[in-house]
PDB file of C-alpha atoms in Angstrom:
ATOM      1  CA  UNK A   1     115.214 126.212  81.541  1.00 75.00           C
ATOM      2  CA  UNK A   2     112.908 123.013  80.785  1.00 77.00           C
ATOM      3  CA  UNK A   3     114.695 120.857  83.401  1.00 82.00           C
ATOM      4  CA  UNK A   4     114.169 123.650  86.087  1.00 87.00           C
ATOM      5  CA  UNK A   5     110.356 123.886  85.124  1.00 87.00           C
ATOM      6  CA  UNK A   6     110.119 119.992  85.270  1.00 90.00           C
ATOM      7  CA  UNK A   7     111.902 119.686  88.650  1.00 88.00           C
ATOM      8  CA  UNK A   8     109.595 122.680  89.904  1.00 87.00           C
ATOM      9  CA  UNK A   9     106.443 120.935  88.791  1.00 84.00           C
ATOM     10  CA  UNK A  10     107.451 117.771  90.271  1.00 85.00           C
ATOM     11  CA  UNK A  11     108.533 119.190  93.677  1.00 81.00           C
ATOM     12  CA  UNK A  12     104.956 121.110  93.691  1.00 77.00           C
ATOM     13  CA  UNK A  13     103.229 117.746  93.088  1.00 77.00           C
ATOM     14  CA  UNK A  14     105.380 115.975  95.590  1.00 76.00           C
ATOM     15  CA  UNK A  15     104.929 118.893  98.183  1.00 68.00           C
ATOM     16  CA  UNK A  16     101.206 118.611  97.807  1.00 68.00           C
ATOM     17  CA  UNK A  17     100.862 114.935  98.293  1.00 71.00           C
ATOM     18  CA  UNK A  18     103.528 114.700 101.187  1.00 78.00           C
ATOM     19  CA  UNK A  19     102.942 118.028 102.762  1.00 79.00           C
ATOM     20  CA  UNK A  20     102.930 116.717 106.458  1.00 81.00           C
ATOM     21  CA  UNK A  21     106.410 114.893 105.821  1.00 82.00           C
ATOM     22  CA  UNK A  22     107.821 118.134 104.565  1.00 82.00           C
ATOM     23  CA  UNK A  23     106.563 120.281 107.500  1.00 84.00           C
ATOM     24  CA  UNK A  24     107.902 117.546 110.020  1.00 85.00           C
ATOM     25  CA  UNK A  25     111.427 117.499 108.160  1.00 86.00           C
ATOM     26  CA  UNK A  26     111.502 121.041 108.442  1.00 86.00           C
ATOM     27  CA  UNK A  27     110.732 121.155 112.022  1.00 85.00           C
ATOM     28  CA  UNK A  28     113.462 118.349 112.865  1.00 87.00           C
ATOM     29  CA  UNK A  29     115.935 120.286 110.799  1.00 89.00           C
ATOM     30  CA  UNK A  30     115.468 123.683 112.575  1.00 87.00           C
ATOM     31  CA  UNK A  31     114.102 122.381 115.879  1.00 85.00           C
ATOM     32  CA  UNK A  32     116.705 124.349 118.000  1.00 85.00           C
ATOM     33  CA  UNK A  33     115.811 127.727 116.253  1.00 86.00           C
ATOM     34  CA  UNK A  34     112.141 127.125 116.420  1.00 84.00           C
ATOM     35  CA  UNK A  35     112.202 126.236 120.180  1.00 83.00           C
ATOM     36  CA  UNK A  36     114.104 129.468 120.859  1.00 84.00           C
ATOM     37  CA  UNK A  37     112.276 131.823 118.628  1.00 86.00           C
ATOM     38  CA  UNK A  38     108.792 130.567 117.803  1.00 83.00           C
ATOM     39  CA  UNK A  39     107.686 128.342 120.681  1.00 83.00           C
ATOM     40  CA  UNK A  40     104.968 129.733 122.714  1.00 83.00           C
ATOM     41  CA  UNK A  41     106.071 127.824 125.704  1.00 79.00           C
ATOM     42  CA  UNK A  42     109.792 129.038 125.620  1.00 78.00           C
ATOM     43  CA  UNK A  43     109.531 130.922 129.026  1.00 81.00           C
ATOM     44  CA  UNK A  44     108.230 127.702 130.700  1.00 81.00           C
ATOM     45  CA  UNK A  45     111.149 125.199 130.419  1.00 76.00           C
ATOM     46  CA  UNK A  46     109.360 122.762 132.865  1.00 81.00           C
ATOM     47  CA  UNK A  47     106.931 121.805 129.858  1.00 79.00           C
ATOM     48  CA  UNK A  48     109.874 120.580 127.691  1.00 81.00           C
ATOM     49  CA  UNK A  49     107.859 121.646 124.695  1.00 84.00           C
ATOM     50  CA  UNK A  50     110.865 122.244 122.298  1.00 83.00           C
ATOM     51  CA  UNK A  51     108.929 123.741 119.601  1.00 84.00           C
ATOM     52  CA  UNK A  52     106.393 121.019 119.399  1.00 85.00           C
ATOM     53  CA  UNK A  53     103.600 123.590 119.853  1.00 87.00           C
ATOM     54  CA  UNK A  54     104.695 125.247 116.681  1.00 86.00           C
ATOM     55  CA  UNK A  55     104.860 121.851 114.933  1.00 87.00           C
ATOM     56  CA  UNK A  56     101.090 121.091 115.901  1.00 87.00           C
ATOM     57  CA  UNK A  57     100.054 124.428 114.684  1.00 89.00           C
ATOM     58  CA  UNK A  58     101.882 124.130 111.544  1.00 88.00           C
ATOM     59  CA  UNK A  59     100.221 120.615 110.890  1.00 86.00           C
ATOM     60  CA  UNK A  60      96.743 121.909 111.848  1.00 88.00           C
ATOM     61  CA  UNK A  61      97.086 124.787 109.362  1.00 88.00           C
ATOM     62  CA  UNK A  62      97.917 122.252 106.718  1.00 84.00           C
ATOM     63  CA  UNK A  63      95.189 119.966 107.441  1.00 84.00           C
ATOM     64  CA  UNK A  64      92.691 122.994 107.428  1.00 85.00           C
ATOM     65  CA  UNK A  65      93.834 123.945 103.827  1.00 82.00           C
ATOM     66  CA  UNK A  66      93.710 120.377 102.470  1.00 76.00           C
ATOM     67  CA  UNK A  67      89.903 120.350 104.276  1.00 77.00           C
ATOM     68  CA  UNK A  68      89.271 123.462 102.558  1.00 76.00           C
ATOM     69  CA  UNK A  69      90.374 122.225  99.146  1.00 70.00           C
ATOM     70  CA  UNK A  70      88.176 119.136  99.776  1.00 68.00           C
ATOM     71  CA  UNK A  71      85.190 121.375 100.573  1.00 66.00           C
ATOM     72  CA  UNK A  72      85.506 123.237  97.284  1.00 65.00           C
ATOM     73  CA  UNK A  73      85.473 119.804  95.310  1.00 61.00           C
ATOM     74  CA  UNK A  74      82.442 118.751  96.875  1.00 59.00           C
ATOM     75  CA  UNK A  75      80.633 121.739  95.853  1.00 58.00           C
ATOM     76  CA  UNK A  76      81.873 121.040  92.171  1.00 61.00           C
ATOM     77  CA  UNK A  77      80.577 117.684  92.251  1.00 58.00           C
ATOM     78  CA  UNK A  78      77.004 119.035  93.380  1.00 59.00           C
ATOM     79  CA  UNK A  79      77.238 121.347  90.453  1.00 57.00           C
ATOM     80  CA  UNK A  80      77.817 118.738  87.890  1.00 59.00           C
ATOM     81  CA  UNK A  81      74.996 116.664  89.180  1.00 62.00           C
ATOM     82  CA  UNK A  82      72.697 119.552  88.744  1.00 61.00           C
ATOM     83  CA  UNK A  83      73.959 120.268  85.393  1.00 59.00           C
ATOM     84  CA  UNK A  84      73.603 116.777  84.255  1.00 58.00           C
ATOM     85  CA  UNK A  85      70.247 116.514  85.616  1.00 60.00           C
ATOM     86  CA  UNK A  86      69.133 119.389  83.400  1.00 57.00           C
ATOM     87  CA  UNK A  87      70.733 117.889  80.376  1.00 58.00           C
ATOM     88  CA  UNK A  88      68.810 114.815  80.814  1.00 60.00           C
ATOM     89  CA  UNK A  89      65.672 116.796  80.851  1.00 58.00           C
ATOM     90  CA  UNK A  90      66.490 118.065  77.386  1.00 57.00           C
ATOM     91  CA  UNK A  91      66.929 114.324  75.916  1.00 59.00           C
ATOM     92  CA  UNK A  92      63.586 114.071  74.267  1.00 61.00           C
ATOM     93  CA  UNK A  93      64.170 117.075  72.016  1.00 61.00           C
ATOM     94  CA  UNK A  94      67.912 116.192  70.912  1.00 60.00           C
ATOM     95  CA  UNK A  95      67.643 114.668  67.387  1.00 64.00           C
ATOM     96  CA  UNK A  96      69.877 111.545  67.115  1.00 66.00           C
ATOM     97  CA  UNK A  97      72.190 111.484  64.252  1.00 68.00           C
ATOM     98  CA  UNK A  98      71.307 108.774  61.766  1.00 70.00           C
ATOM     99  CA  UNK A  99      74.017 107.087  59.492  1.00 70.00           C
ATOM    100  CA  UNK A 100      73.324 107.202  55.662  1.00 70.00           C
ATOM    101  CA  UNK A 101      73.787 103.805  53.850  1.00 69.00           C
ATOM    102  CA  UNK A 102      74.782 103.731  50.322  1.00 67.00           C
ATOM    103  CA  UNK A 103      74.254 100.661  48.271  1.00 66.00           C
ATOM    104  CA  UNK A 104      76.421 100.547  45.212  1.00 64.00           C
ATOM    105  CA  UNK A 105      75.737  98.136  42.278  1.00 63.00           C
ATOM    106  CA  UNK A 106      79.432  97.382  41.968  1.00 62.00           C
ATOM    107  CA  UNK A 107      82.359  97.549  44.431  1.00 60.00           C
ATOM    108  CA  UNK A 108      84.813  99.044  41.925  1.00 60.00           C
ATOM    109  CA  UNK A 109      87.200 102.024  42.237  1.00 62.00           C
ATOM    110  CA  UNK A 110      88.400 104.077  39.455  1.00 62.00           C
ATOM    111  CA  UNK A 111      91.908 104.150  41.272  1.00 62.00           C
ATOM    112  CA  UNK A 112      92.267 100.326  41.192  1.00 64.00           C
ATOM    113  CA  UNK A 113      95.029  98.847  39.279  1.00 65.00           C
ATOM    114  CA  UNK A 114      94.202  95.321  37.659  1.00 68.00           C
ATOM    115  CA  UNK A 115      97.931  94.290  37.673  1.00 76.00           C
ATOM    116  CA  UNK A 116     101.137  94.558  40.173  1.00 79.00           C
ATOM    117  CA  UNK A 117     103.396  97.183  39.363  1.00 79.00           C
ATOM    118  CA  UNK A 118     106.967  95.868  38.877  1.00 83.00           C
ATOM    119  CA  UNK A 119     109.974  98.265  38.937  1.00 87.00           C
ATOM    120  CA  UNK A 120     112.071  98.370  35.847  1.00 88.00           C
ATOM    121  CA  UNK A 121     115.251  96.219  35.995  1.00 88.00           C
ATOM    122  CA  UNK A 122     118.529  97.279  34.572  1.00 83.00           C
TER     123      UNK A 122
END
Protein backbone atom coordinates (compact mmCIF):
# COMPACT_ATOMS: atom_id res chain seq x y z
CA UNK A 1 0.00 0.00 0.00
CA UNK A 2 2.91 2.36 0.74
CA UNK A 3 4.33 1.79 -2.72
CA UNK A 4 0.97 2.53 -4.33
CA UNK A 5 0.64 5.79 -2.41
CA UNK A 6 4.23 6.70 -3.30
CA UNK A 7 3.71 6.03 -6.99
CA UNK A 8 0.42 7.91 -6.95
CA UNK A 9 2.07 10.93 -5.31
CA UNK A 10 4.98 10.90 -7.77
CA UNK A 11 2.58 10.56 -10.70
CA UNK A 12 0.51 13.51 -9.44
CA UNK A 13 3.61 15.70 -9.18
CA UNK A 14 4.88 14.69 -12.60
CA UNK A 15 1.48 15.15 -14.22
CA UNK A 16 1.24 18.64 -12.81
CA UNK A 17 4.65 19.65 -14.13
CA UNK A 18 4.48 17.82 -17.44
CA UNK A 19 0.76 18.25 -18.16
CA UNK A 20 1.11 19.33 -21.79
CA UNK A 21 3.29 16.34 -22.60
CA UNK A 22 0.67 14.01 -21.11
CA UNK A 23 -2.13 15.62 -23.15
CA UNK A 24 -0.10 15.34 -26.36
CA UNK A 25 0.84 11.71 -25.60
CA UNK A 26 -2.81 10.84 -24.99
CA UNK A 27 -3.76 12.53 -28.25
CA UNK A 28 -1.08 10.66 -30.23
CA UNK A 29 -2.07 7.31 -28.71
CA UNK A 30 -5.79 7.79 -29.47
CA UNK A 31 -5.68 10.06 -32.52
CA UNK A 32 -7.80 7.79 -34.74
CA UNK A 33 -10.57 7.49 -32.15
CA UNK A 34 -10.48 11.21 -31.37
CA UNK A 35 -10.62 12.11 -35.08
CA UNK A 36 -13.68 9.93 -35.64
CA UNK A 37 -15.63 10.79 -32.47
CA UNK A 38 -14.53 14.08 -30.86
CA UNK A 39 -13.29 16.14 -33.79
CA UNK A 40 -15.40 19.19 -34.63
CA UNK A 41 -14.41 19.01 -38.30
CA UNK A 42 -15.04 15.29 -38.95
CA UNK A 43 -17.69 16.13 -41.59
CA UNK A 44 -15.14 18.31 -43.44
CA UNK A 45 -12.39 15.95 -44.67
CA UNK A 46 -10.84 18.68 -46.86
CA UNK A 47 -9.54 20.44 -43.74
CA UNK A 48 -7.46 17.39 -42.76
CA UNK A 49 -7.96 18.23 -39.10
CA UNK A 50 -7.51 14.65 -37.81
CA UNK A 51 -8.49 15.70 -34.28
CA UNK A 52 -6.08 18.63 -33.96
CA UNK A 53 -8.97 20.89 -32.98
CA UNK A 54 -9.58 18.63 -29.97
CA UNK A 55 -5.88 18.79 -29.08
CA UNK A 56 -5.79 22.59 -29.19
CA UNK A 57 -8.94 22.75 -27.06
CA UNK A 58 -7.42 20.43 -24.44
CA UNK A 59 -4.15 22.37 -24.36
CA UNK A 60 -6.06 25.63 -23.96
CA UNK A 61 -8.07 24.17 -21.06
CA UNK A 62 -4.85 23.04 -19.38
CA UNK A 63 -3.28 26.47 -19.86
CA UNK A 64 -6.38 28.17 -18.41
CA UNK A 65 -6.20 25.94 -15.33
CA UNK A 66 -2.54 26.81 -14.82
CA UNK A 67 -3.26 30.53 -15.27
CA UNK A 68 -6.05 30.40 -12.69
CA UNK A 69 -3.67 28.72 -10.22
CA UNK A 70 -1.09 31.45 -10.83
CA UNK A 71 -3.72 34.15 -10.28
CA UNK A 72 -4.72 32.61 -6.95
CA UNK A 73 -1.06 32.55 -5.86
CA UNK A 74 -0.70 36.26 -6.69
CA UNK A 75 -3.61 37.06 -4.37
CA UNK A 76 -1.88 35.19 -1.55
CA UNK A 77 1.29 37.23 -2.09
CA UNK A 78 -0.66 40.47 -1.76
CA UNK A 79 -2.23 39.21 1.47
CA UNK A 80 1.17 38.33 2.92
CA UNK A 81 2.55 41.78 2.13
CA UNK A 82 -0.51 43.36 3.78
CA UNK A 83 -0.12 41.24 6.91
CA UNK A 84 3.62 41.90 7.14
CA UNK A 85 3.04 45.66 6.89
CA UNK A 86 0.55 45.44 9.76
CA UNK A 87 3.05 43.48 11.86
CA UNK A 88 5.81 46.03 11.31
CA UNK A 89 3.44 48.72 12.58
CA UNK A 90 3.29 46.84 15.89
CA UNK A 91 7.08 46.63 16.20
CA UNK A 92 7.51 49.52 18.70
CA UNK A 93 5.15 47.76 21.14
CA UNK A 94 6.93 44.40 21.06
CA UNK A 95 9.28 43.88 23.98
CA UNK A 96 12.50 42.15 23.06
CA UNK A 97 13.61 39.23 25.18
CA UNK A 98 16.77 40.00 27.11
CA UNK A 99 19.16 37.28 28.11
CA UNK A 100 20.27 37.05 31.72
CA UNK A 101 23.92 36.66 32.58
CA UNK A 102 24.97 34.62 35.61
CA UNK A 103 28.41 35.33 36.99
CA UNK A 104 29.57 32.57 39.32
CA UNK A 105 32.51 32.96 41.62
CA UNK A 106 33.82 29.47 40.84
CA UNK A 107 33.42 27.38 37.73
CA UNK A 108 32.92 24.08 39.51
CA UNK A 109 30.28 21.44 39.37
CA UNK A 110 29.09 18.95 41.96
CA UNK A 111 28.96 16.18 39.36
CA UNK A 112 32.61 16.62 38.42
CA UNK A 113 34.92 13.71 39.24
CA UNK A 114 38.49 14.51 40.11
CA UNK A 115 40.11 11.33 38.76
CA UNK A 116 39.43 9.13 35.73
CA UNK A 117 37.32 6.00 36.23
CA UNK A 118 39.14 2.73 35.48
CA UNK A 119 37.09 -0.48 35.27
CA UNK A 120 38.25 -3.37 37.45
CA UNK A 121 40.53 -5.94 35.86
CA UNK A 122 40.12 -9.66 36.56
